[in-house]
XYZ file of C-alpha atoms in Angstrom:
684
model
C 23.972 -21.064 -20.266
C 24.370 -21.936 -16.578
C 21.582 -23.049 -14.246
C 22.116 -19.826 -12.310
C 21.460 -17.710 -15.360
C 18.469 -19.833 -16.273
C 16.960 -19.270 -12.827
C 17.415 -15.509 -13.006
C 15.610 -15.145 -16.308
C 12.858 -17.715 -15.921
C 9.467 -16.272 -15.099
C 7.250 -19.024 -16.486
C 4.215 -19.594 -14.309
C 0.814 -21.167 -14.827
C -0.789 -18.038 -13.437
C 0.863 -15.809 -16.022
C -1.399 -15.568 -19.087
C -0.006 -13.753 -22.090
C -0.319 -9.952 -21.784
C -2.896 -8.440 -24.086
C -2.303 -5.725 -26.651
C -4.681 -2.809 -26.289
C -3.889 -0.875 -29.445
C -6.504 -2.879 -31.340
C -9.161 -1.395 -29.089
C -8.320 2.280 -29.254
C -11.669 2.594 -31.026
C -14.601 0.188 -30.595
C -14.350 -2.722 -32.998
C -17.267 -2.578 -35.474
C -17.963 -5.200 -38.079
C -20.635 -3.059 -39.721
C -20.908 0.734 -40.075
C -23.172 2.579 -37.657
C -26.775 2.850 -38.802
C -29.874 4.533 -37.513
C -32.471 2.091 -36.206
C -34.892 2.669 -39.111
C -32.069 2.190 -41.637
C -30.999 -1.075 -40.009
C -34.557 -2.412 -39.921
C -35.080 -1.494 -43.601
C -31.893 -3.265 -44.687
C -32.807 -6.356 -42.673
C -36.352 -6.508 -44.131
C -35.072 -6.133 -47.683
C -32.510 -8.837 -47.065
C -35.139 -11.210 -45.645
C -37.471 -10.526 -48.603
C -34.677 -11.169 -51.090
C -33.551 -14.523 -49.683
C -36.894 -15.792 -48.401
C -37.629 -17.335 -51.772
C -34.523 -19.548 -51.622
C -33.899 -20.419 -47.886
C -36.077 -21.832 -45.051
C -37.518 -19.159 -42.763
C -35.756 -20.636 -39.674
C -32.358 -20.261 -41.294
C -33.202 -16.746 -42.350
C -34.230 -15.741 -38.809
C -31.078 -17.295 -37.419
C -29.053 -15.269 -39.874
C -30.892 -12.096 -38.926
C -30.269 -12.792 -35.237
C -26.579 -13.379 -35.918
C -26.304 -10.097 -37.807
C -28.105 -8.263 -34.963
C -25.803 -9.741 -32.286
C -22.752 -8.910 -34.371
C -23.784 -5.294 -34.866
C -25.016 -4.597 -31.340
C -22.673 -6.758 -29.238
C -19.779 -7.491 -31.582
C -17.359 -5.181 -29.787
C -18.129 -6.731 -26.391
C -17.824 -10.274 -27.744
C -14.464 -9.418 -29.275
C -13.143 -7.911 -26.034
C -14.446 -10.870 -24.029
C -12.617 -13.209 -26.384
C -9.353 -11.289 -25.912
C -9.625 -11.384 -22.106
C -11.046 -14.904 -21.725
C -7.757 -16.540 -20.719
C -6.952 -13.813 -18.180
C -10.447 -13.801 -16.683
C -10.617 -17.583 -16.351
C -7.164 -17.611 -14.731
C -8.313 -14.894 -12.332
C -11.510 -16.808 -11.612
C -9.524 -19.951 -10.810
C -7.305 -17.887 -8.500
C -10.283 -16.421 -6.623
C -11.820 -19.875 -6.169
C -8.479 -21.319 -5.011
C -7.947 -18.549 -2.443
C -11.542 -18.718 -1.172
C -11.477 -22.496 -0.732
C -8.164 -22.306 1.114
C -9.436 -19.549 3.422
C -12.683 -21.376 4.174
C -10.702 -24.503 5.099
C -8.473 -22.430 7.383
C -11.512 -20.810 8.970
C -12.965 -24.259 9.589
C -9.749 -25.479 11.275
C -9.519 -22.127 13.126
C -5.785 -22.236 13.869
C -4.016 -18.929 14.568
C -1.007 -17.629 12.659
C 1.302 -18.793 15.462
C 0.061 -22.375 15.090
C 0.431 -22.292 11.307
C 3.960 -20.984 11.825
C 4.714 -23.989 14.084
C 3.677 -26.278 11.226
C 6.345 -24.577 9.086
C 8.918 -24.933 11.885
C 8.272 -28.664 12.081
C 8.547 -28.966 8.306
C 11.786 -26.939 7.909
C 13.502 -26.940 11.348
C 17.059 -26.473 10.068
C 16.345 -24.233 7.094
C 17.403 -20.540 7.338
C 14.319 -18.538 8.321
C 15.503 -15.018 9.169
C 18.696 -13.313 8.018
C 19.476 -9.907 9.550
C 21.899 -7.978 7.324
C 22.597 -5.266 9.919
C 23.508 -7.735 12.676
C 24.971 -10.325 10.288
C 22.977 -13.111 11.930
C 21.089 -16.090 10.523
C 18.436 -18.002 12.444
C 16.943 -21.308 11.331
C 13.207 -21.815 11.737
C 13.851 -23.749 14.948
C 16.160 -21.032 16.313
C 13.797 -18.240 15.307
C 10.895 -20.028 17.007
C 12.992 -20.235 20.185
C 13.658 -16.490 19.838
C 9.894 -15.861 19.648
C 9.262 -18.095 22.672
C 11.560 -15.994 24.843
C 9.231 -13.016 24.252
C 6.137 -15.128 24.872
C 7.410 -16.648 28.120
C 8.732 -13.378 29.523
C 5.517 -11.404 29.027
C 3.337 -14.332 30.019
C 5.338 -14.490 33.240
C 4.494 -10.833 33.867
C 0.794 -11.646 33.594
C 0.105 -10.409 30.069
C -2.977 -12.094 28.605
C -4.965 -12.200 25.388
C -6.187 -8.728 24.352
C -3.420 -6.789 26.094
C -1.473 -4.436 23.828
C 2.278 -3.899 23.452
C 3.595 -1.139 21.133
C 6.612 -1.954 18.940
C 8.673 1.112 18.035
C 11.605 -0.496 16.256
C 13.498 -0.398 12.958
C 13.535 -3.234 10.438
C 15.075 -6.221 12.164
C 14.552 -9.879 12.975
C 13.921 -8.652 16.528
C 10.766 -6.829 15.404
C 9.325 -9.995 13.844
C 10.298 -12.185 16.807
C 8.615 -9.742 19.196
C 5.212 -9.703 17.491
C 5.185 -13.424 16.700
C 6.183 -14.303 20.262
C 3.518 -12.049 21.739
C 0.925 -13.418 19.278
C 1.463 -16.869 20.801
C -0.082 -15.663 24.068
C -2.751 -13.511 22.401
C -1.080 -10.156 23.058
C -1.881 -7.620 20.324
C 1.072 -5.638 19.010
C 0.841 -2.055 17.702
C 3.307 -1.577 14.844
C 4.526 2.002 15.224
C 6.117 3.806 12.274
C 9.798 4.112 13.210
C 9.998 7.524 11.467
C 7.458 9.146 13.760
C 8.361 11.613 16.461
C 6.712 13.913 18.968
C 2.976 14.504 18.333
C 2.517 11.743 15.776
C 4.467 9.238 17.840
C 2.558 10.078 21.006
C -0.781 9.827 19.204
C -0.056 6.331 17.875
C 1.132 5.046 21.240
C -1.759 6.460 23.244
C -4.374 5.438 20.640
C -3.384 1.789 21.037
C -3.915 1.879 24.841
C -0.705 -0.063 25.237
C 0.555 -1.570 28.495
C 4.189 -1.591 27.355
C 6.501 -0.149 24.701
C 9.401 -2.039 23.156
C 11.954 0.128 21.373
C 15.499 -0.126 20.054
C 18.663 1.438 21.437
C 18.673 4.082 18.680
C 14.961 4.944 18.709
C 14.735 5.308 22.484
C 15.994 8.883 22.027
C 12.808 9.794 20.150
C 10.711 8.483 23.039
C 12.809 10.387 25.557
C 12.407 13.572 23.482
C 8.600 13.211 23.456
C 8.586 12.635 27.205
C 10.915 15.601 27.822
C 8.610 17.801 25.732
C 5.821 16.769 28.128
C 3.759 15.454 25.221
C 2.813 12.343 27.170
C 3.472 10.500 30.406
C 4.628 6.911 30.667
C 3.107 6.369 34.105
C 1.739 2.834 34.193
C 3.499 1.899 30.933
C 6.582 -0.312 30.964
C 9.179 0.892 28.458
C 11.773 -1.609 27.260
C 14.904 -1.103 25.213
C 16.296 -4.113 23.331
C 19.794 -3.305 24.582
C 21.300 -0.877 27.064
C 18.824 1.879 28.011
C 19.929 5.476 28.196
C 21.018 6.586 31.650
C 18.224 8.024 33.835
C 15.599 7.184 31.207
C 13.792 4.716 33.465
C 13.645 2.224 30.580
C 14.317 -1.470 31.187
C 16.919 -3.597 29.415
C 14.748 -6.195 27.680
C 17.667 -8.094 26.153
C 18.962 -9.207 29.561
C 15.517 -10.379 30.579
C 14.998 -12.304 27.332
C 18.341 -14.074 27.665
C 17.131 -15.614 30.915
C 13.876 -16.980 29.468
C 12.948 -20.534 28.500
C 12.773 -21.387 24.795
C 9.920 -23.881 25.168
C 6.420 -23.122 23.922
C 4.398 -20.875 26.292
C 1.428 -22.217 28.247
C -1.984 -22.049 26.590
C -3.973 -19.823 28.945
C -6.314 -18.154 26.431
C -7.988 -19.044 23.152
C -6.094 -17.475 20.262
C -7.494 -18.523 16.888
C -7.833 -17.558 13.220
C -10.407 -14.864 14.049
C -8.455 -13.239 16.904
C -6.902 -9.774 16.627
C -3.223 -10.069 15.701
C -1.950 -6.489 15.534
C -2.673 -2.841 14.791
C -1.101 -1.417 11.643
C -1.170 2.346 11.263
C -2.285 4.022 8.079
C -2.527 7.726 7.286
C -6.016 7.403 5.825
C -7.701 10.430 4.354
C -7.831 12.796 7.330
C -6.273 13.424 10.713
C -3.530 11.589 12.562
C -2.433 8.018 11.673
C -5.221 5.518 12.301
C -4.765 2.063 13.804
C -6.239 -0.526 11.442
C -7.290 -3.774 13.126
C -5.501 -6.773 11.603
C -6.864 -10.214 12.481
C -5.052 -13.515 12.004
C -7.126 -14.538 8.967
C -6.585 -11.165 7.279
C -2.803 -11.487 7.686
C -3.023 -14.986 6.214
C -5.172 -13.920 3.254
C -2.744 -11.138 2.245
C 0.408 -13.252 2.507
C -0.981 -16.446 0.983
C -3.048 -14.578 -1.612
C 0.114 -12.904 -2.927
C 1.975 -16.217 -2.958
C -0.778 -17.904 -4.970
C -1.142 -14.930 -7.338
C 2.515 -14.620 -8.261
C 3.897 -18.081 -7.582
C 6.060 -17.407 -4.520
C 7.507 -20.731 -3.338
C 9.057 -22.172 -0.182
C 12.365 -22.418 -2.074
C 12.451 -18.615 -2.543
C 14.475 -16.104 -0.559
C 12.513 -12.925 0.087
C 14.511 -9.685 0.275
C 12.807 -7.151 2.569
C 14.144 -3.596 2.745
C 10.856 -1.677 2.961
C 9.498 -0.765 6.438
C 8.069 -3.869 8.088
C 5.687 -1.811 10.221
C 3.691 -1.495 6.976
C 1.455 -4.171 5.482
C 3.460 -4.567 2.277
C 6.752 -5.621 3.872
C 5.462 -6.821 7.246
C 2.833 -9.152 5.785
C 3.366 -9.594 2.064
C 7.139 -9.866 2.565
C 7.809 -11.413 5.974
C 4.635 -13.510 5.755
C 6.180 -15.661 3.013
C 8.642 -17.041 5.567
C 6.193 -17.425 8.435
C 3.426 -19.091 6.416
C 5.166 -20.444 3.329
C 8.590 -21.556 4.492
C 10.578 -19.090 2.370
C 13.745 -17.591 3.827
C 13.558 -13.879 4.701
C 16.501 -11.476 4.331
C 15.910 -8.216 6.229
C 17.795 -4.973 5.660
C 17.392 -2.177 8.208
C 16.797 0.466 5.554
C 16.542 0.433 1.770
C 19.768 1.208 -0.071
C 19.731 1.576 -3.871
C 23.498 1.099 -4.116
C 23.407 -2.120 -2.077
C 20.222 -3.647 -3.476
C 21.728 -5.911 -6.146
C 24.827 -6.602 -4.065
C 22.615 -7.879 -1.261
C 20.508 -9.913 -3.667
C 23.598 -11.689 -5.007
C 25.327 -12.077 -1.635
C 22.237 -13.558 0.063
C 20.991 -15.418 -3.038
C 17.589 -13.654 -3.036
C 14.979 -14.611 -5.629
C 11.976 -12.436 -4.678
C 11.697 -8.894 -3.328
C 8.953 -6.555 -2.197
C 8.916 -3.055 -3.703
C 7.170 0.266 -4.026
C 7.318 2.239 -7.270
C 9.683 4.855 -5.899
C 12.511 2.393 -5.225
C 12.283 1.097 -8.788
C 13.063 4.598 -10.022
C 15.987 4.812 -7.592
C 17.355 1.506 -8.885
C 17.040 2.589 -12.519
C 18.946 5.794 -11.724
C 21.886 3.811 -10.299
C 24.956 3.178 -12.460
C 25.221 -0.326 -13.883
C 26.917 -2.803 -11.535
C 28.131 -6.316 -12.275
C 25.628 -7.845 -9.834
C 22.799 -6.895 -12.225
C 23.921 -9.569 -14.652
C 24.438 -12.421 -12.170
C 21.555 -12.081 -9.699
C 18.892 -14.777 -9.293
C 16.049 -12.340 -8.555
C 13.061 -13.497 -10.603
C 10.125 -11.581 -9.127
C 9.391 -8.218 -7.530
C 6.005 -7.910 -5.801
C 4.496 -4.625 -4.718
C 2.647 -1.548 -5.880
C 3.090 1.860 -7.451
C 5.365 1.083 -10.411
C 4.684 3.733 -13.048
C 4.021 2.712 -16.618
C 6.812 4.872 -18.062
C 9.561 3.042 -16.164
C 7.927 -0.412 -15.995
C 9.332 -1.849 -19.222
C 12.797 -0.227 -18.908
C 13.016 -1.726 -15.410
C 12.011 -5.200 -16.575
C 14.356 -5.052 -19.575
C 17.372 -3.882 -17.596
C 17.058 -6.122 -14.557
C 15.386 -9.173 -16.175
C 12.698 -9.606 -13.517
C 8.976 -10.186 -13.504
C 6.717 -7.567 -11.881
C 3.849 -8.650 -9.642
C 1.859 -5.429 -9.231
C -1.092 -5.326 -6.866
C -3.453 -2.833 -5.308
C -5.105 -2.856 -1.914
C -5.159 -1.258 1.504
C -4.347 -2.482 4.986
C -7.911 -2.183 6.213
C -9.753 -3.014 2.975
C -11.809 -6.130 2.326
C -10.464 -6.870 -1.158
C -7.534 -6.232 -3.468
C -6.569 -6.290 -7.143
C -3.674 -8.219 -8.704
C -1.974 -7.908 -12.076
C -1.458 -11.600 -12.833
C -0.222 -11.261 -16.407
C 2.299 -8.420 -16.119
C 0.285 -5.927 -18.176
C 2.411 -2.754 -18.144
C 1.095 0.012 -15.883
C -1.929 -1.866 -14.544
C -2.425 -2.523 -10.834
C -4.889 -5.312 -11.562
C -8.017 -6.050 -13.535
C -11.771 -6.331 -13.191
C -13.635 -8.787 -15.437
C -15.710 -7.093 -18.132
C -18.129 -10.009 -18.464
C -21.397 -9.692 -16.486
C -21.023 -13.380 -15.550
C -17.458 -13.408 -14.156
C -17.647 -9.983 -12.498
C -20.443 -11.220 -10.215
C -17.850 -13.307 -8.344
C -15.521 -10.336 -7.839
C -16.332 -8.186 -4.765
C -14.702 -5.047 -6.240
C -16.338 -2.368 -8.426
C -15.666 1.223 -9.471
C -18.254 3.947 -8.881
C -18.489 7.432 -10.341
C -17.396 10.268 -8.059
C -17.201 14.045 -8.235
C -13.757 15.040 -9.507
C -13.487 17.954 -7.069
C -15.039 16.686 -3.840
C -14.443 12.946 -4.299
C -18.045 12.303 -3.224
C -20.055 9.524 -4.845
C -22.433 10.573 -7.624
C -25.889 9.107 -7.046
C -28.986 8.523 -9.119
C -32.440 9.919 -8.345
C -33.201 6.846 -6.212
C -30.078 7.436 -4.115
C -27.878 4.618 -5.432
C -24.333 4.939 -6.739
C -23.509 4.729 -10.435
C -21.216 1.867 -11.436
C -18.469 2.647 -13.929
C -18.272 0.898 -17.262
C -15.056 -0.151 -19.006
C -13.338 2.961 -20.327
C -14.331 5.123 -17.335
C -12.650 6.286 -14.112
C -14.029 6.130 -10.600
C -13.423 5.288 -6.954
C -12.894 1.677 -5.990
C -15.337 0.106 -3.548
C -15.229 -3.411 -2.126
C -18.221 -5.296 -0.758
C -18.816 -5.624 2.999
C -20.816 -8.627 4.202
C -21.180 -9.171 7.930
C -22.077 -12.836 7.504
C -18.944 -13.509 5.447
C -15.696 -13.386 7.486
C -13.676 -12.837 4.305
C -15.630 -9.672 3.464
C -15.974 -8.181 6.937
C -14.564 -4.687 7.423
C -12.742 -4.593 10.748
C -11.878 -0.925 10.340
C -9.942 1.081 12.903
C -9.726 1.293 16.673
C -11.516 4.628 16.317
C -15.078 3.696 15.338
C -15.831 7.188 14.009
C -12.956 6.813 11.552
C -14.262 3.351 10.634
C -17.679 4.755 9.704
C -16.044 7.365 7.450
C -14.688 4.584 5.219
C -18.057 2.863 4.802
C -20.390 3.947 2.018
C -23.990 2.730 2.162
C -26.785 2.204 -0.366
C -24.255 1.602 -3.112
C -25.840 -0.817 -5.601
C -28.930 -1.717 -3.570
C -30.751 -0.205 -0.603
C -29.169 -1.344 2.650
C -25.866 -2.642 1.228
C -22.476 -1.272 2.250
C -18.969 -1.098 0.802
C -15.474 -0.075 1.854
C -14.429 3.114 0.047
C -10.704 3.138 -0.731
C -10.374 6.862 -1.376
C -8.469 6.290 -4.626
C -9.381 7.127 -8.208
C -8.765 4.304 -10.664
C -9.207 4.010 -14.416
C -10.861 0.900 -15.879
C -9.902 0.424 -19.519
C -11.972 -1.333 -22.162
C -10.142 -4.625 -21.666
C -10.786 -4.543 -17.915
C -7.308 -3.511 -16.788
C -7.286 -1.099 -13.854
C -4.782 1.740 -13.431
C -4.135 3.877 -10.376
C -5.051 7.470 -11.218
C -5.016 9.585 -8.062
C -6.061 9.849 -4.430
C -9.290 11.553 -3.455
C -9.813 13.648 -0.370
C -7.039 15.046 1.768
C -4.233 12.581 1.197
C -1.381 12.417 -1.264
C 1.404 9.890 -1.766
C 5.079 10.854 -1.599
C 8.135 8.575 -1.412
C 5.883 5.546 -1.078
C 4.054 6.936 1.973
C 0.553 8.356 2.406
C 0.664 11.908 3.744
C -2.398 13.336 5.457
C -2.765 17.036 4.642
C -5.005 17.535 7.670
C -2.269 16.182 9.893
C 0.316 18.606 8.467
C -2.132 21.513 8.701
C -2.633 20.686 12.374
C 1.092 21.320 12.907
C 0.986 24.615 10.993
C -2.138 26.257 12.378
C -0.938 26.920 15.961
C 2.106 28.877 14.716
C 1.974 32.531 15.773
C 2.031 35.027 12.931
C 0.208 32.603 10.615
C -3.362 33.581 9.824
C -4.236 30.675 7.510
C -2.660 27.658 5.838
C -3.588 24.782 3.571
C -1.546 21.770 2.521
C -1.859 19.696 -0.646
C 0.144 17.568 -3.034
C 1.442 18.846 -6.370
C 3.099 17.082 -9.258
C 6.753 17.765 -10.061
C 8.574 16.582 -13.179
C 10.115 13.104 -13.206
C 8.935 12.197 -9.701
C 6.424 9.570 -8.558
C 3.458 10.670 -6.517
C 2.929 14.256 -5.391
C 5.205 16.470 -3.352
C 3.804 18.412 -0.405
C 3.172 22.132 -0.677
C 1.912 24.475 2.029
C 0.208 27.715 1.029
C 0.501 30.060 3.970
C -1.100 33.410 4.684
C 1.156 35.467 6.912
C -0.241 37.928 9.399
C 1.087 41.475 9.129
C 4.081 41.851 11.412
C 6.824 44.417 11.975
C 8.806 42.125 14.284
C 10.107 39.703 11.646
C 10.548 39.704 7.907
C 9.242 37.069 5.508
C 12.451 35.035 5.458
C 12.568 34.817 9.263
C 8.913 33.801 9.332
C 9.485 31.038 6.776
C 12.441 29.655 8.732
C 10.349 29.578 11.905
C 7.591 27.705 10.072
C 10.173 25.329 8.590
C 11.700 24.607 11.986
C 8.272 23.703 13.330
C 7.568 21.361 10.421
C 10.933 19.582 10.476
C 10.843 19.051 14.243
C 7.337 17.567 14.269
C 6.990 15.637 11.001
C 8.633 12.674 9.343
C 10.896 13.489 6.396
C 8.334 12.420 3.777
C 5.518 14.449 5.410
C 7.430 17.755 5.472
C 6.051 20.005 2.697
C 8.878 20.552 0.228
C 7.425 23.893 -0.885
C 6.001 26.839 1.036
C 3.968 29.399 -0.890
C 3.459 32.738 0.875
C 0.185 34.065 -0.513
C -2.297 36.840 0.161
C -5.275 34.580 0.851
C -6.526 31.004 0.480
C -9.843 30.208 -1.181
C -12.712 28.928 0.992
C -16.218 27.643 0.396
C -19.331 29.255 1.849
C -18.976 26.965 4.848
C -15.308 28.002 5.283
C -13.857 24.759 3.971
C -10.526 25.228 2.224
C -10.587 24.845 -1.558
C -7.341 23.336 -2.798
C -8.189 22.521 -6.414
C -6.992 25.848 -7.840
C -3.795 25.765 -5.803
C -3.147 22.205 -6.943
C -3.672 23.281 -10.541
C -1.176 26.136 -10.148
C 1.328 23.783 -8.500
C 4.832 25.240 -8.359
C 4.088 27.855 -11.041
C 5.308 31.306 -10.097
C 2.699 34.023 -9.391
C 3.851 37.670 -9.053
C 1.914 38.215 -5.826
C 3.304 35.083 -4.140
C 6.697 33.954 -2.887
C 7.784 30.303 -3.081
C 10.401 28.601 -0.918
C 11.822 25.100 -1.340
C 13.107 22.793 1.394
C 16.858 22.163 1.447
C 17.016 18.713 3.045
C 20.781 18.876 3.620
C 20.665 22.059 5.697
C 17.032 21.497 6.761
C 15.986 25.047 5.894
C 13.720 26.647 3.304
C 15.408 28.733 0.613
C 13.907 30.976 -2.103
C 12.786 28.979 -5.139
C 14.882 30.830 -7.717
C 15.406 30.075 -11.404
C 18.416 27.815 -10.810
C 16.485 25.637 -8.367
C 13.438 25.687 -10.645
C 15.631 24.350 -13.464
C 16.919 21.524 -11.244
C 13.375 20.559 -10.267
C 12.304 20.552 -13.928
C 15.214 18.276 -14.859
C 14.486 15.938 -11.950
C 17.913 16.526 -10.405
C 16.846 18.386 -7.257
C 17.523 16.201 -4.159
C 14.119 16.125 -2.481
């Protein structure tokens, strides 16, 4: 076997304890049959009386104690034994990460300074490879690229705390822009490149930006929003990295950058490990996208924590095809190059047919994923590159249990599944490759004290925390499901919740009086299941958010687009499950006002046109249900649970339409289309 083949199949790592079998614990392990208390006491007394004549009393009592412990705690001891290796490995990982972060906090060097240490260490090593532009920049060349941004904006008077919005596709240019601006303390707002009109305008204005940097292709979306009079760019400099559109008023940033010095910018402000680095937008549970505050140390903890958890090395080549305006690709992926010295290969947009070809062509060894792309890759026909690639590890989240093992078996890779949120204070990692789990929580009362994450019981319908008579939350035990909460401690920088730019939204994510009066935790908004061995599995999202095509979709945000439509008396949006698809697909139940001016089909097309013009592709509801009424509570809050239960089931009184993405219209959901959806062949 060649060295190349050996590299592609090797996944040995000191942080990879042997996965545990769970079939032995389908029922609690019992060494003795269950007994009533009086029966147990009687048996024990008879036993003591029988052997007291032959053995010392101390030995007898010790034996009785051993029998008691075995009967009462035998199951727990057995489970603790099975998970000991995993829990100790996880404990060592937590200690390693915490010590490293405390040392970094003590030195207080910003991400840009840590990046310069990497540049000095690997000046001539490839740092950034842009597949679209077919360019490769060494660490020294990429640093010079970043410095052009820093020197240009510093020359314009930009200082620490100023904000510049980045509305760009995946590219080396995007990374160079934010790293260059970080050197002078300018905060960058990472705008979702799929956004348009209302959502785009909201994200830009929420950041209070002084300038916008966009690409040649995306500038049209900005021009459209301006033409629709959704916002004014008075006082905001708009730059296009390339030739701006005629009469747009945008400036050609590329020409200005070409004239800039490549030396390090002047140090005019203090930019350290605790400074704000960027704003990353997340859908959250309600309303428009929210800008989560990302500080330098938080960026570092995510990138380095993943590297330590899954053994990502400086010799690796990281393949990034997911959107780098998100945490997963922008930090977990790109961060391996900036902070670890790995090479980063960036593709503008994910392509299932080119994935393995790229990995072989660019010699990639690690990739970042979401569960949806794994399904796309499995659905692809077999290609020769599958058998010769050197990819050894895929790191990400959302890989479903039913395709986990087939994916690993076919592509011969290790999965590094994790769970966390951009704004959260803690995360979970699956360090031993246990199929379907997004991480684990120690079951031992001793080891779990060091872990800042717990599950609490919540109402299945409302998602609200269930509390005891004294007002505290109820912690879940192994074998139960609940919402994940992570500890917030103001005196501990590693457990501080920075939240969002909007302080009201920040307060919505904080739950107080959780395990003790006066404490506080970050509430993720997700339902997780904690099995009896401590493994944690993603179950569902609570509140008004569902996940589709790897993106969080806010139902409130979609409803805000629907409600102003004339001829619509009421509407509610929710996610429903469809066969053989990850996540939940969007469905809008709409109550149509009586009208003689247009028929139902015309009304649906008008609603569809509004949705497709204002929403990103993944946020557009794929189904519209025309119904007589929508259920409300006594306080007029919409009740979606019954509609979610019905899903795409046909009801005689309702009409259902499905979105045809090719023609971008809604068509009646007839039996032929229903069959395609059931078989998983409908092209959502």
